[in-house]
Structures are given as structure tokens and as C-alpha cells.
Amino acid sequence: MGVVGLGAMGAGIAQLCVEAGVDTVGREISPELAERAGDRITHFLTRKVEKGQLEQEARDAAVSRLSLTTELADLGGCDLVIEAIVEELAPKQELFAELELLLSAGALIATNTSALSITEIAAGTSKPERIVGMHFFNPAPLMPLVEIIRAELSSDEAFETAYAFGEKLGKHPIRCYDTPGFVVNRVLIPLLNDCIRVLDEARVTVEDLDTGMKHGAGWPMGPCELVDLVGIDVHVHASDALYEKLREPRMAPPPRLVAMRNAGLLGRKSGRGFYTYD
Ligand code: CAA
């Protein structure tokens, strides 16, 4: 299989695939980015060995199943390609058009988009029936869920093959249709936005809000920690996309998050968000 775009999500998906025994070609746009993704994947696989979660031989076999490239043509032999590039419609449509020319007629193309319409991504292709959504959650190797999303023209076969592949990766897949935010983000994004608004309304500190949601609502991490993990830019972008489609005020990104995004406070990836990271 192939993964296009090896940021946090794409690298996590590629890691899952090689751990599940699938030969995987990962594509990035520069050798440096490809190398960084490869280092990230081997780091987490090595950590699993150190923590006794994976045998050394299984780790070595997983690493050997991963090949990295900057050439899209190297994905030509794949049966399934998962796209995890930038969350913008035009580059995704362009990529899908290129993939169409490369892949065999029976190959499937899945997008990991969290905010865009899969039907729109598929619209520019000549075989939209082979396109589905496979939406993983951050961090992809650890979060058990994958949403399998059916676009308007996805075939039953593509939909069920993607579902079965989710199971092969050891995930709990759920089926849904292509609607804004699909299932989890439709609920989680406005909820996280409410959490951020309550910071100002209740004049609660970031730490106390996180403590409140962890110890009062049983969340594994607090909302501010979670938005830092997801990336403040990613969260604002997804909120904007949901608001544009649903027009519910709770979907709109809170001004505080927009200001943080504009200031470059993006969370863990930039070293600073609600919290500061090494
Ligand atoms: N592969 C393997 N291990 C990884 C990893 C990866 N890619 N990334 C992180 N880890 C490991 C780290 O190595 C770390 O272990 P060490 O410190 O020992 O190295 C470990 O994960 C994290 O350690 P924690 O003790 O913090 O782990 P935890 O047991 O508390 O669980 C968690 C971490 C699973 C992230 C948990 O806190 C959780 O479930 N948080 C909620 C996350 C969530 O809600 N995600 C959804 C975000 S929304 C989204 O993704 C949708 C979207 O479209 C934007």
C-alpha cells in the first residue's frame, strides 16, 4: 500500500501498516521530510520494544517493510493508497488525478481528510466509485478508531474493502456517510470550542479546565492538552470548515484560538500552545 504525505497523521498511518505486516511505500515532497518521517516511525517502533510492547524481530521486520520516496510513480504497484497531505481541496484533487493515472484499475484511494468533503475530492476523478474516506485519529498508532466514510459515489466494494483494511490494522472501524465532520469531529470540534470559550467565561485557568475535564468527565487528556496535540492550526481549520458548512455558532473557532494560530502558537509541534514543550 501507499501513504502520501508523512506528517504526524501520514507517518502514524504508515507505522500502523508496517506493523500490520503490509509492505508500505511512503511518499513525501522532499528527501528531508521523508527522512524525518522515517526517523519518527523507527523511533516509536523502538520505544515499543523498550516498553516490552513489541519483539525486536517484529520491529525489524516492520522497519524493513517501509520504503520512502519522493516520487509518486513509486506507488504505481499499490492496491490501496491513503492520502494524508495538506487539508486543501485543490492539492488533494490534483493528487487524486495523478494517482488515477498511476494506479491499476482495481486499486482503492482513501483520504484521511478530517474537514473536507470526500465527494468533492472525488469529483474531479473519472472513477469516483473507488474513493472513500479513512479518517484516523491523532495519534494514529494509539487511537483505536477509524471512520470509514462513504462518499456519494463510493462503491460497496470500496467501502467494505476499506472497512476490512481498518480491521487488519487492528482498529475499530465505524461506517458513516460523507457529512461535515463525519461522526466524531461533528461532536468533538464544537465541544472543544465550548471548552476554550469557558476559559474566558468562567475565568478558569488552562490547568484547572484540563483537570476539570479529566477528573469530572473522564477525558484521557484535558481539552487544552488535546488541542495542543492536534495542532491549533489544524483545529481552527477544521472549525472553519464545519462552520462554513453548518453555520452553527459553536462550530466557529473561538477568537482566542485564531489569535494563537496567527501568533504561531500551534501547540506541541511549534513548542508552544496552551502549554510549553521541549
Ligand atoms: N506510536 C507509538 N507510540 C506512540 C506514538 C506513536 N506514533 N505517539 C506517541 N506514542 C507513545 C509515546 O511513545 C509515549 O510513550 P513514552 O512516553 O513512554 O515514549 C506514549 O505514546 C504517550 O504516553 P502517555 O503516557 O501520555 O500515553 P497515554 O497512555 O496517556 O495515552 C493517548 C496517550 C492515547 C494520546 C491518550 O492520552 C488519549 O487517548 N488522548 C486523547 C487523544 C484524542 O482524543 N485524540 C483525538 C484527537 S481529534 C482527531 O484526531 C481528529 C481530527 O481530525 C483532528
mmCIF file of C-alpha atoms and ligand atoms in Angstrom:
data_model
loop_
_atom_site.group_PDB
_atom_site.id
_atom_site.type_symbol
_atom_site.label_atom_id
_atom_site.label_comp_id
_atom_site.label_asym_id
_atom_site.label_seq_id
_atom_site.Cartn_x
_atom_site.Cartn_y
_atom_site.Cartn_z
ATOM 1 C CA MET A 1 0.000 0.000 0.000
ATOM 2 C CA GLY A 2 1.000 3.632 -0.235
ATOM 3 C CA VAL A 3 0.722 6.657 2.037
ATOM 4 C CA VAL A 4 1.040 10.125 0.527
ATOM 5 C CA GLY A 5 2.043 12.844 2.982
ATOM 6 C CA LEU A 6 4.033 11.742 6.015
ATOM 7 C CA GLY A 7 3.241 14.390 8.599
ATOM 8 C CA ALA A 8 2.059 13.296 12.039
ATOM 9 C CA MET A 9 -1.003 11.532 10.599
ATOM 10 C CA GLY A 10 0.569 10.006 7.489
ATOM 11 C CA ALA A 11 3.604 8.749 9.394
ATOM 12 C CA GLY A 12 1.307 7.248 12.026
ATOM 13 C CA ILE A 13 -0.752 5.501 9.352
ATOM 14 C CA ALA A 14 2.383 4.156 7.644
ATOM 15 C CA GLN A 15 3.595 2.883 11.031
ATOM 16 C CA LEU A 16 0.299 1.039 11.550
ATOM 17 C CA CYS A 17 0.547 -0.546 8.108
ATOM 18 C CA VAL A 18 4.078 -1.885 8.507
ATOM 19 C CA GLU A 19 3.249 -3.150 11.996
ATOM 20 C CA ALA A 20 0.271 -4.987 10.481
ATOM 21 C CA GLY A 21 2.608 -6.752 8.032
ATOM 22 C CA VAL A 22 1.827 -4.699 4.930
ATOM 23 C CA ASP A 23 4.617 -3.530 2.599
ATOM 24 C CA THR A 24 4.218 0.240 2.549
ATOM 25 C CA VAL A 25 5.604 2.977 0.340
ATOM 26 C CA GLY A 26 5.518 6.411 1.964
ATOM 27 C CA ARG A 27 5.840 9.492 -0.196
ATOM 28 C CA GLU A 28 6.927 12.967 0.894
ATOM 29 C CA ILE A 29 7.786 16.004 -1.193
ATOM 30 C CA SER A 30 11.446 16.265 -0.121
ATOM 31 C CA PRO A 31 14.095 13.755 0.989
ATOM 32 C CA GLU A 32 14.425 15.674 4.286
ATOM 33 C CA LEU A 33 10.732 15.318 5.115
ATOM 34 C CA ALA A 34 10.780 11.653 4.092
ATOM 35 C CA GLU A 35 13.779 11.044 6.336
ATOM 36 C CA ARG A 36 12.151 12.851 9.240
ATOM 37 C CA ALA A 37 9.051 10.650 8.890
ATOM 38 C CA GLY A 38 11.188 7.507 8.702
ATOM 39 C CA ASP A 39 13.006 8.569 11.890
ATOM 40 C CA ARG A 40 9.707 9.214 13.631
ATOM 41 C CA ILE A 41 8.369 5.778 12.713
ATOM 42 C CA THR A 42 11.515 3.910 13.750
ATOM 43 C CA HIS A 43 11.644 5.934 16.988
ATOM 44 C CA PHE A 44 8.136 4.867 18.023
ATOM 45 C CA LEU A 45 8.713 1.257 16.978
ATOM 46 C CA THR A 46 11.936 1.193 19.014
ATOM 47 C CA ARG A 47 10.101 2.728 22.011
ATOM 48 C CA LYS A 48 7.590 -0.114 21.778
ATOM 49 C CA VAL A 49 10.437 -2.635 22.037
ATOM 50 C CA GLU A 50 11.915 -0.744 25.014
ATOM 51 C CA LYS A 51 8.497 -0.790 26.704
ATOM 52 C CA GLY A 52 8.039 -4.517 26.049
ATOM 53 C CA GLN A 53 5.121 -3.960 23.644
ATOM 54 C CA LEU A 54 6.889 -5.338 20.570
ATOM 55 C CA GLU A 55 9.548 -8.006 19.935
ATOM 56 C CA GLN A 56 12.835 -6.821 18.447
ATOM 57 C CA GLU A 57 12.370 -9.119 15.397
ATOM 58 C CA ALA A 58 8.856 -7.776 14.808
ATOM 59 C CA ARG A 59 10.219 -4.229 14.993
ATOM 60 C CA ASP A 60 12.987 -5.035 12.500
ATOM 61 C CA ALA A 61 10.506 -6.717 10.142
ATOM 62 C CA ALA A 62 8.177 -3.707 10.376
ATOM 63 C CA VAL A 63 11.018 -1.273 9.619
ATOM 64 C CA SER A 64 12.064 -3.363 6.604
ATOM 65 C CA ARG A 65 8.531 -3.188 5.159
ATOM 66 C CA LEU A 66 8.719 0.606 4.918
ATOM 67 C CA SER A 67 10.160 2.302 1.868
ATOM 68 C CA LEU A 68 10.283 6.051 1.472
ATOM 69 C CA THR A 69 10.242 8.034 -1.731
ATOM 70 C CA THR A 70 9.701 11.476 -3.187
ATOM 71 C CA GLU A 71 8.399 10.007 -6.473
ATOM 72 C CA LEU A 72 4.678 9.415 -6.739
ATOM 73 C CA ALA A 73 5.394 6.919 -9.540
ATOM 74 C CA ASP A 74 6.845 4.552 -6.923
ATOM 75 C CA LEU A 75 3.279 3.988 -5.679
ATOM 76 C CA GLY A 76 2.224 2.572 -9.043
ATOM 77 C CA GLY A 77 2.003 -1.025 -7.786
ATOM 78 C CA CYS A 78 -0.138 -0.261 -4.715
ATOM 79 C CA ASP A 79 -3.595 -1.801 -4.167
ATOM 80 C CA LEU A 80 -4.545 0.932 -1.723
ATOM 81 C CA VAL A 81 -3.238 4.452 -1.273
ATOM 82 C CA ILE A 82 -4.128 6.618 1.723
ATOM 83 C CA GLU A 83 -3.730 10.342 1.199
ATOM 84 C CA ALA A 84 -2.749 12.481 4.207
ATOM 85 C CA ILE A 85 -1.462 15.699 2.608
ATOM 86 C CA VAL A 86 -2.367 19.318 3.372
ATOM 87 C CA GLU A 87 -6.069 19.918 4.151
ATOM 88 C CA GLU A 88 -6.901 21.870 0.989
ATOM 89 C CA LEU A 89 -9.201 20.789 -1.782
ATOM 90 C CA ALA A 90 -7.163 21.773 -4.865
ATOM 91 C CA PRO A 91 -3.919 19.930 -3.963
ATOM 92 C CA LYS A 92 -5.920 16.843 -2.994
ATOM 93 C CA GLN A 93 -7.868 16.882 -6.273
ATOM 94 C CA GLU A 94 -4.628 17.311 -8.192
ATOM 95 C CA LEU A 95 -3.039 14.400 -6.346
ATOM 96 C CA PHE A 96 -6.048 12.144 -6.935
ATOM 97 C CA ALA A 97 -5.935 12.928 -10.653
ATOM 98 C CA GLU A 98 -2.254 11.919 -10.729
ATOM 99 C CA LEU A 99 -2.890 8.768 -8.701
ATOM 100 C CA GLU A 100 -5.628 7.751 -11.096
ATOM 101 C CA LEU A 101 -3.187 7.664 -13.963
ATOM 102 C CA LEU A 102 -0.682 5.640 -11.956
ATOM 103 C CA LEU A 103 -2.728 3.010 -10.172
ATOM 104 C CA SER A 104 -4.246 -0.160 -11.586
ATOM 105 C CA ALA A 105 -7.993 -0.147 -12.283
ATOM 106 C CA GLY A 106 -8.823 -2.142 -9.145
ATOM 107 C CA ALA A 107 -6.797 -0.034 -6.715
ATOM 108 C CA LEU A 108 -8.558 1.958 -3.998
ATOM 109 C CA ILE A 109 -7.803 5.519 -2.966
ATOM 110 C CA ALA A 110 -8.667 6.704 0.532
ATOM 111 C CA THR A 111 -8.373 10.153 2.029
ATOM 112 C CA ASN A 112 -7.642 10.859 5.680
ATOM 113 C CA THR A 113 -9.253 14.297 5.431
ATOM 114 C CA SER A 114 -10.974 15.439 8.602
ATOM 115 C CA ALA A 115 -12.646 18.563 7.293
ATOM 116 C CA LEU A 116 -13.189 18.358 3.546
ATOM 117 C CA SER A 117 -15.932 16.639 1.566
ATOM 118 C CA ILE A 118 -14.764 13.323 0.142
ATOM 119 C CA THR A 119 -17.394 13.609 -2.570
ATOM 120 C CA GLU A 120 -15.805 16.896 -3.686
ATOM 121 C CA ILE A 121 -12.288 15.430 -3.581
ATOM 122 C CA ALA A 122 -13.512 12.527 -5.733
ATOM 123 C CA ALA A 123 -15.458 14.764 -8.119
ATOM 124 C CA GLY A 124 -12.521 15.506 -10.397
ATOM 125 C CA THR A 125 -11.663 11.846 -10.989
ATOM 126 C CA SER A 126 -13.013 9.524 -13.637
ATOM 127 C CA LYS A 127 -13.633 6.640 -11.190
ATOM 128 C CA PRO A 128 -15.074 8.214 -8.041
ATOM 129 C CA GLU A 129 -16.504 4.814 -7.032
ATOM 130 C CA ARG A 130 -13.072 3.680 -5.843
ATOM 131 C CA ILE A 131 -12.634 6.633 -3.490
ATOM 132 C CA VAL A 132 -13.561 6.508 0.204
ATOM 133 C CA GLY A 133 -12.605 8.206 3.462
ATOM 134 C CA MET A 134 -10.453 6.529 6.106
ATOM 135 C CA HIS A 135 -10.262 9.025 8.927
ATOM 136 C CA PHE A 136 -7.754 8.191 11.649
ATOM 137 C CA PHE A 137 -7.397 9.995 14.973
ATOM 138 C CA ASN A 138 -4.306 11.600 16.413
ATOM 139 C CA PRO A 139 -2.037 9.871 17.437
ATOM 140 C CA ALA A 140 -2.977 7.356 14.741
ATOM 141 C CA PRO A 141 -0.977 4.396 16.107
ATOM 142 C CA LEU A 142 -2.612 4.746 19.536
ATOM 143 C CA MET A 143 -6.213 5.804 18.882
ATOM 144 C CA PRO A 144 -8.352 2.713 18.204
ATOM 145 C CA LEU A 145 -10.938 4.362 15.939
ATOM 146 C CA VAL A 146 -11.014 4.757 12.181
ATOM 147 C CA GLU A 147 -14.072 6.247 10.489
ATOM 148 C CA ILE A 148 -14.824 4.614 7.133
ATOM 149 C CA ILE A 149 -16.638 7.230 5.115
ATOM 150 C CA ARG A 150 -18.807 6.640 2.138
ATOM 151 C CA ALA A 151 -18.862 9.441 -0.440
ATOM 152 C CA GLU A 152 -21.874 9.863 -2.757
ATOM 153 C CA LEU A 153 -20.370 7.653 -5.465
ATOM 154 C CA SER A 154 -18.222 5.201 -3.439
ATOM 155 C CA SER A 155 -18.903 1.579 -4.422
ATOM 156 C CA ASP A 156 -19.971 -1.036 -1.863
ATOM 157 C CA GLU A 157 -16.783 -2.910 -2.664
ATOM 158 C CA ALA A 158 -14.505 0.068 -1.981
ATOM 159 C CA PHE A 159 -16.365 0.863 1.239
ATOM 160 C CA GLU A 160 -16.178 -2.694 2.574
ATOM 161 C CA THR A 161 -12.551 -3.174 1.489
ATOM 162 C CA ALA A 162 -11.589 -0.041 3.419
ATOM 163 C CA TYR A 163 -13.533 -1.321 6.444
ATOM 164 C CA ALA A 164 -11.725 -4.677 6.283
ATOM 165 C CA PHE A 165 -8.389 -2.896 5.939
ATOM 166 C CA GLY A 166 -9.179 -0.861 9.073
ATOM 167 C CA GLU A 167 -9.741 -4.149 10.913
ATOM 168 C CA LYS A 168 -6.491 -5.557 9.521
ATOM 169 C CA LEU A 169 -4.700 -2.580 11.059
ATOM 170 C CA GLY A 170 -6.153 -3.584 14.429
ATOM 171 C CA LYS A 171 -8.551 -0.636 14.544
ATOM 172 C CA HIS A 172 -12.229 -0.399 15.458
ATOM 173 C CA PRO A 173 -13.741 0.874 12.204
ATOM 174 C CA ILE A 174 -17.167 2.534 12.094
ATOM 175 C CA ARG A 175 -19.195 3.222 8.959
ATOM 176 C CA CYS A 176 -20.710 6.584 8.103
ATOM 177 C CA TYR A 177 -21.616 8.897 5.243
ATOM 178 C CA ASP A 178 -19.781 11.933 3.951
ATOM 179 C CA THR A 179 -21.229 14.752 6.055
ATOM 180 C CA PRO A 180 -19.387 17.711 7.643
ATOM 181 C CA GLY A 181 -17.151 16.421 10.460
ATOM 182 C CA PHE A 182 -18.366 12.849 9.826
ATOM 183 C CA VAL A 183 -19.179 11.416 13.289
ATOM 184 C CA VAL A 184 -16.567 12.245 15.903
ATOM 185 C CA ASN A 185 -15.423 15.686 14.769
ATOM 186 C CA ARG A 186 -19.052 16.768 14.296
ATOM 187 C CA VAL A 187 -19.371 16.354 18.060
ATOM 188 C CA LEU A 188 -15.808 16.910 19.279
ATOM 189 C CA ILE A 189 -14.988 20.151 17.490
ATOM 190 C CA PRO A 190 -17.880 22.236 18.888
ATOM 191 C CA LEU A 191 -17.281 20.619 22.276
ATOM 192 C CA LEU A 192 -13.622 21.647 22.266
ATOM 193 C CA ASN A 193 -14.640 25.120 21.129
ATOM 194 C CA ASP A 194 -17.030 25.325 24.107
ATOM 195 C CA CYS A 195 -14.155 24.305 26.365
ATOM 196 C CA ILE A 196 -11.976 27.126 25.041
ATOM 197 C CA ARG A 197 -14.818 29.658 25.419
ATOM 198 C CA VAL A 198 -15.363 28.585 29.017
ATOM 199 C CA LEU A 199 -11.759 29.581 29.767
ATOM 200 C CA ASP A 200 -12.799 33.211 29.390
ATOM 201 C CA GLU A 201 -16.405 32.899 30.573
ATOM 202 C CA ALA A 202 -15.639 31.113 33.855
ATOM 203 C CA ARG A 203 -12.188 32.649 34.243
ATOM 204 C CA VAL A 204 -10.816 29.189 34.913
ATOM 205 C CA THR A 205 -7.120 28.545 34.295
ATOM 206 C CA VAL A 206 -5.954 26.276 31.473
ATOM 207 C CA GLU A 207 -4.636 23.785 34.041
ATOM 208 C CA ASP A 208 -7.879 23.786 36.043
ATOM 209 C CA LEU A 209 -10.033 23.373 32.940
ATOM 210 C CA ASP A 210 -7.923 20.367 31.908
ATOM 211 C CA THR A 211 -8.134 18.954 35.424
ATOM 212 C CA GLY A 212 -11.901 19.512 35.393
ATOM 213 C CA MET A 213 -12.498 17.596 32.171
ATOM 214 C CA LYS A 214 -10.102 14.780 33.130
ATOM 215 C CA HIS A 215 -11.422 14.263 36.623
ATOM 216 C CA GLY A 216 -15.012 15.386 36.154
ATOM 217 C CA ALA A 217 -15.770 13.963 32.734
ATOM 218 C CA GLY A 218 -13.262 11.117 32.476
ATOM 219 C CA TRP A 219 -11.362 12.504 29.477
ATOM 220 C CA PRO A 220 -7.924 10.890 28.967
ATOM 221 C CA MET A 221 -6.398 14.326 28.474
ATOM 222 C CA GLY A 222 -7.713 17.843 29.043
ATOM 223 C CA PRO A 223 -9.170 19.911 26.165
ATOM 224 C CA CYS A 224 -6.236 22.342 26.104
ATOM 225 C CA GLU A 225 -3.736 19.460 26.061
ATOM 226 C CA LEU A 226 -5.775 17.860 23.293
ATOM 227 C CA VAL A 227 -5.935 20.983 21.112
ATOM 228 C CA ASP A 228 -2.172 21.348 21.604
ATOM 229 C CA LEU A 229 -1.735 17.724 20.479
ATOM 230 C CA VAL A 230 -3.998 18.063 17.426
ATOM 231 C CA GLY A 231 -2.402 21.406 16.467
ATOM 232 C CA ILE A 232 -4.121 24.755 16.944
ATOM 233 C CA ASP A 233 -3.887 25.484 13.205
ATOM 234 C CA VAL A 234 -5.456 22.107 12.387
ATOM 235 C CA HIS A 235 -8.263 22.632 14.900
ATOM 236 C CA VAL A 236 -9.003 26.195 13.666
ATOM 237 C CA HIS A 237 -9.027 24.975 10.085
ATOM 238 C CA ALA A 238 -11.422 22.139 10.883
ATOM 239 C CA SER A 239 -13.669 24.512 12.889
ATOM 240 C CA ASP A 240 -13.766 26.969 9.987
ATOM 241 C CA ALA A 241 -14.675 24.172 7.576
ATOM 242 C CA LEU A 242 -17.503 22.920 9.809
ATOM 243 C CA TYR A 243 -18.807 26.425 10.434
ATOM 244 C CA GLU A 244 -18.798 27.194 6.737
ATOM 245 C CA LYS A 245 -20.972 24.160 6.081
ATOM 246 C CA LEU A 246 -23.246 24.043 9.135
ATOM 247 C CA ARG A 247 -23.381 27.689 10.208
ATOM 248 C CA GLU A 248 -23.779 26.785 13.861
ATOM 249 C CA PRO A 249 -22.054 29.429 16.029
ATOM 250 C CA ARG A 250 -20.429 26.748 18.240
ATOM 251 C CA MET A 251 -18.582 25.404 15.204
ATOM 252 C CA ALA A 252 -16.769 28.705 14.576
ATOM 253 C CA PRO A 253 -13.239 28.811 16.021
ATOM 254 C CA PRO A 254 -13.058 30.858 19.242
ATOM 255 C CA PRO A 255 -11.166 34.163 18.685
ATOM 256 C CA ARG A 256 -8.628 33.087 21.307
ATOM 257 C CA LEU A 257 -7.620 30.105 19.171
ATOM 258 C CA VAL A 258 -7.490 32.168 15.989
ATOM 259 C CA ALA A 259 -5.184 34.668 17.747
ATOM 260 C CA MET A 260 -2.937 31.838 18.942
ATOM 261 C CA ARG A 261 -2.817 30.373 15.438
ATOM 262 C CA ASN A 262 -1.946 33.784 13.967
ATOM 263 C CA ALA A 263 0.826 34.228 16.519
ATOM 264 C CA GLY A 264 2.366 30.873 15.592
ATOM 265 C CA LEU A 265 1.378 29.200 18.853
ATOM 266 C CA LEU A 266 0.409 25.902 17.250
ATOM 267 C CA GLY A 267 0.724 23.534 20.196
ATOM 268 C CA ARG A 268 3.181 20.671 20.528
ATOM 269 C CA LYS A 269 4.537 20.925 17.010
ATOM 270 C CA SER A 270 5.697 24.540 17.436
ATOM 271 C CA GLY A 271 6.859 24.033 21.025
ATOM 272 C CA ARG A 272 4.191 26.363 22.432
ATOM 273 C CA GLY A 273 0.412 26.437 22.607
ATOM 274 C CA PHE A 274 -1.559 26.413 25.843
ATOM 275 C CA TYR A 275 1.500 24.721 27.312
ATOM 276 C CA THR A 276 5.217 24.891 26.528
ATOM 277 C CA TYR A 277 7.051 21.818 25.187
ATOM 278 C CA ASP A 278 10.744 20.939 24.953
HETATM 279 N N1 CAA B 1 3.437 5.247 18.014
HETATM 280 C C1 CAA B 1 3.627 4.576 19.145
HETATM 281 N N2 CAA B 1 3.650 5.168 20.346
HETATM 282 C C2 CAA B 1 3.435 6.482 20.364
HETATM 283 C C3 CAA B 1 3.190 7.242 19.232
HETATM 284 C C4 CAA B 1 3.231 6.587 18.032
HETATM 285 N N3 CAA B 1 3.071 7.251 16.872
HETATM 286 N N4 CAA B 1 2.995 8.539 19.601
HETATM 287 C C5 CAA B 1 3.126 8.582 20.921
HETATM 288 N N5 CAA B 1 3.397 7.334 21.358
HETATM 289 C C6 CAA B 1 3.656 6.905 22.703
HETATM 290 C C7 CAA B 1 4.830 7.666 23.250
HETATM 291 O O1 CAA B 1 5.997 6.922 22.957
HETATM 292 C C8 CAA B 1 4.520 7.768 24.708
HETATM 293 O O2 CAA B 1 5.206 6.810 25.419
HETATM 294 P P1 CAA B 1 6.638 7.137 26.100
HETATM 295 O O3 CAA B 1 6.485 8.459 26.791
HETATM 296 O O4 CAA B 1 6.827 6.016 27.012
HETATM 297 O O5 CAA B 1 7.615 7.178 24.992
HETATM 298 C C9 CAA B 1 3.039 7.407 24.801
HETATM 299 O O6 CAA B 1 2.563 7.208 23.488
HETATM 300 C C10 CAA B 1 2.253 8.510 25.359
HETATM 301 O O7 CAA B 1 2.431 8.336 26.670
HETATM 302 P P2 CAA B 1 1.256 8.609 27.624
HETATM 303 O O8 CAA B 1 1.608 8.038 28.959
HETATM 304 O O9 CAA B 1 0.881 10.062 27.531
HETATM 305 O O10 CAA B 1 0.124 7.678 26.966
HETATM 306 P P3 CAA B 1 -1.317 7.503 27.468
HETATM 307 O O11 CAA B 1 -1.493 6.118 27.859
HETATM 308 O O12 CAA B 1 -1.679 8.563 28.420
HETATM 309 O O13 CAA B 1 -2.217 7.735 26.156
HETATM 310 C C11 CAA B 1 -3.204 8.972 24.434
HETATM 311 C C12 CAA B 1 -1.941 8.741 25.256
HETATM 312 C C13 CAA B 1 -3.624 7.710 23.697
HETATM 313 C C14 CAA B 1 -2.850 10.063 23.414
HETATM 314 C C15 CAA B 1 -4.363 9.412 25.390
HETATM 315 O O14 CAA B 1 -3.941 10.486 26.173
HETATM 316 C C16 CAA B 1 -5.607 9.779 24.642
HETATM 317 O O15 CAA B 1 -6.409 8.946 24.279
HETATM 318 N N6 CAA B 1 -5.817 11.108 24.418
HETATM 319 C C17 CAA B 1 -6.930 11.588 23.633
HETATM 320 C C18 CAA B 1 -6.494 11.747 22.211
HETATM 321 C C19 CAA B 1 -7.629 12.139 21.313
HETATM 322 O O16 CAA B 1 -8.740 12.429 21.719
HETATM 323 N N7 CAA B 1 -7.332 12.147 20.012
HETATM 324 C C20 CAA B 1 -8.286 12.544 19.015
HETATM 325 C C21 CAA B 1 -7.921 13.899 18.552
HETATM 326 S S1 CAA B 1 -9.112 14.514 17.430
HETATM 327 C C22 CAA B 1 -8.572 13.976 15.957
HETATM 328 O O17 CAA B 1 -7.537 13.411 15.785
HETATM 329 C C23 CAA B 1 -9.491 14.241 14.847
HETATM 330 C C24 CAA B 1 -9.025 15.178 13.819
HETATM 331 O O18 CAA B 1 -9.471 15.016 12.706
HETATM 332 C C25 CAA B 1 -8.181 16.386 14.135
#
